[in-house]
């Protein structure tokens, strides 16, 4: 169990490397998304839908896949993003409790950013089961940029599934709805 918790703690901070330390001006209108694409990661049996104006990346060694928001203008250097990590649990997850995993992740989150602020932590239904959703913010360790996160944690078929949405602080509402739709579209086959 100790090794599982250490692995989960390491996973909870993986998304911080995706933040980029350039601040962009505030958008005046929410982006309109009309068409969606579908991606299936056969190795992990996960299907996700994402807007055509977002970019899918499948070559990241830490994440199963990552989708990034579109560039809004020439000075936009930060792309809001959603990454998904899947890890097999020892013994097919036998004896591993969602609460233990969630507690381990949540205990490590405050060290992922400076000036940590917890917005909420709640039990939700995701991937057809009980899961945890945590929202928090702070300043990135590299550059001090204000960032916000929404993280979902679930155990599915003996695997830890961790989805993390990262946004520029103060711009939480620009892509939040789209990011939550992407997360909500996920299916574990």
XYZ file of C-alpha atoms in Angstrom:
189
model
C 0.000 0.000 0.000
C 2.877 2.369 0.800
C 4.273 2.000 -2.746
C 0.849 2.752 -4.223
C 0.530 5.934 -2.223
C 4.021 7.084 -3.219
C 3.193 6.435 -6.877
C -0.034 8.383 -6.607
C 1.728 11.288 -4.924
C 4.220 11.423 -7.773
C 1.365 11.350 -10.287
C -0.491 14.207 -8.646
C 2.320 16.609 -9.441
C 2.936 15.457 -13.019
C 0.661 18.115 -14.482
C 2.643 21.043 -13.118
C 5.236 20.584 -15.864
C 2.611 21.522 -18.453
C 2.163 25.073 -17.127
C 3.983 27.700 -19.129
C 5.170 30.884 -17.461
C 3.835 33.497 -19.871
C 0.729 35.486 -18.978
C -1.771 36.354 -21.694
C -4.376 39.089 -21.762
C -7.904 38.233 -20.645
C -10.292 37.029 -23.318
C -13.385 39.071 -23.983
C -15.661 36.219 -25.063
C -15.903 32.511 -24.367
C -14.789 30.331 -27.282
C -17.531 28.628 -29.270
C -17.007 24.923 -29.917
C -19.205 23.129 -32.411
C -17.511 19.954 -33.618
C -15.830 17.210 -31.598
C -13.375 14.468 -32.485
C -12.940 11.113 -30.777
C -9.672 9.495 -29.692
C -9.236 5.963 -28.381
C -6.103 4.941 -26.550
C -6.144 1.195 -27.257
C -3.362 0.386 -24.790
C -5.402 1.763 -21.870
C -8.887 1.184 -23.330
C -9.877 4.824 -22.902
C -11.960 6.844 -25.330
C -12.314 10.609 -25.086
C -14.024 13.282 -27.159
C -12.498 16.720 -27.605
C -13.241 19.861 -29.661
C -11.729 20.168 -33.132
C -10.076 23.454 -32.138
C -8.125 21.721 -29.333
C -4.893 19.813 -30.042
C -4.445 16.173 -29.065
C -0.972 15.014 -28.004
C -0.266 11.336 -27.432
C 3.539 11.379 -27.251
C 3.990 12.567 -23.669
C 5.791 9.915 -21.622
C 3.918 10.791 -18.406
C 0.377 11.077 -19.747
C -1.745 8.704 -21.810
C -2.884 11.753 -23.752
C -3.173 15.484 -23.388
C -5.417 18.017 -25.118
C -4.565 21.698 -25.249
C -6.728 24.740 -25.872
C -6.384 26.801 -29.024
C -4.146 29.868 -29.164
C -6.367 32.917 -28.700
C -4.079 35.572 -30.188
C -0.429 36.294 -31.045
C 0.540 36.999 -27.441
C -1.121 33.847 -26.093
C 1.697 31.640 -24.823
C -0.231 29.580 -22.248
C -2.442 26.786 -23.480
C -4.955 25.516 -20.979
C -4.675 21.750 -20.989
C -6.126 18.499 -19.811
C -3.899 15.489 -19.302
C -4.849 11.943 -18.379
C -2.614 9.512 -16.538
C -3.452 5.822 -16.118
C -1.460 3.451 -13.917
C -2.065 -0.209 -13.181
C -2.517 -0.843 -9.468
C -0.718 -3.774 -7.810
C -2.786 -6.968 -7.629
C -5.360 -5.454 -9.972
C -6.301 -2.928 -7.311
C -7.399 -5.636 -4.885
C -7.680 -4.087 -1.420
C -6.984 -0.537 -2.655
C -9.601 1.923 -1.462
C -10.550 5.040 -3.371
C -10.505 7.037 -0.148
C -6.883 6.041 0.566
C -5.784 7.047 -2.947
C -7.703 10.344 -2.793
C -6.298 11.161 0.658
C -2.750 10.456 -0.559
C -3.160 12.684 -3.618
C -4.802 15.478 -1.638
C -2.090 15.446 1.017
C 0.558 16.030 -1.666
C -1.274 18.719 -3.670
C -0.288 21.661 -1.413
C 3.386 21.044 -2.259
C 2.706 21.197 -6.029
C 2.240 24.981 -6.047
C 3.232 27.991 -3.972
C 0.478 29.931 -2.149
C -1.817 26.877 -2.297
C -5.579 27.473 -2.068
C -8.095 24.607 -1.913
C -11.367 25.584 -3.607
C -13.180 22.308 -3.001
C -12.848 18.558 -2.663
C -15.881 16.372 -3.230
C -17.018 12.865 -4.060
C -18.618 12.633 -7.503
C -19.695 10.005 -10.035
C -17.190 9.652 -12.886
C -16.487 6.749 -15.214
C -19.584 5.108 -13.753
C -18.289 4.966 -10.186
C -17.471 7.003 -7.098
C -14.526 9.301 -7.737
C -12.967 12.409 -6.214
C -12.831 15.874 -7.750
C -10.454 18.441 -6.289
C -10.100 22.056 -7.378
C -7.162 24.151 -6.228
C -4.858 26.941 -7.272
C -1.676 28.781 -6.460
C 1.473 29.947 -8.172
C 3.611 27.659 -10.308
C 6.934 26.674 -8.804
C 8.646 27.719 -12.032
C 7.991 31.390 -12.712
C 5.357 32.132 -10.077
C 2.493 32.312 -12.562
C -0.998 31.981 -11.081
C -2.499 28.617 -12.083
C -5.675 26.717 -11.314
C -6.438 22.999 -11.417
C -9.382 20.659 -11.447
C -8.340 17.094 -10.835
C -10.446 13.921 -11.002
C -9.272 10.692 -9.423
C -10.860 7.266 -9.951
C -10.077 3.587 -9.719
C -11.352 1.750 -12.775
C -10.794 -1.942 -13.509
C -7.716 -2.141 -11.288
C -6.208 1.081 -12.641
C -5.738 4.547 -11.237
C -7.178 7.141 -13.629
C -6.134 10.739 -12.986
C -7.405 13.605 -15.173
C -5.994 17.084 -14.545
C -7.204 20.327 -16.119
C -4.689 23.175 -15.803
C -5.589 26.787 -16.518
C -4.063 30.181 -16.094
C -5.153 31.704 -12.782
C -7.902 34.284 -13.090
C -9.053 32.704 -16.357
C -10.719 29.663 -14.833
C -14.023 30.266 -16.621
C -12.671 30.578 -20.187
C -12.218 26.850 -20.904
C -13.539 25.228 -17.715
C -16.878 24.200 -19.220
C -15.154 22.674 -22.254
C -12.575 20.883 -20.090
C -15.302 19.379 -17.892
C -17.159 18.199 -21.012
C -13.981 16.541 -22.249
C -13.470 14.827 -18.890
C -17.136 13.848 -18.823
C -16.836 12.283 -22.289
C -14.181 9.827 -21.117
C -15.095 6.157 -21.231
C -13.009 3.276 -19.918
C -13.739 0.285 -22.125
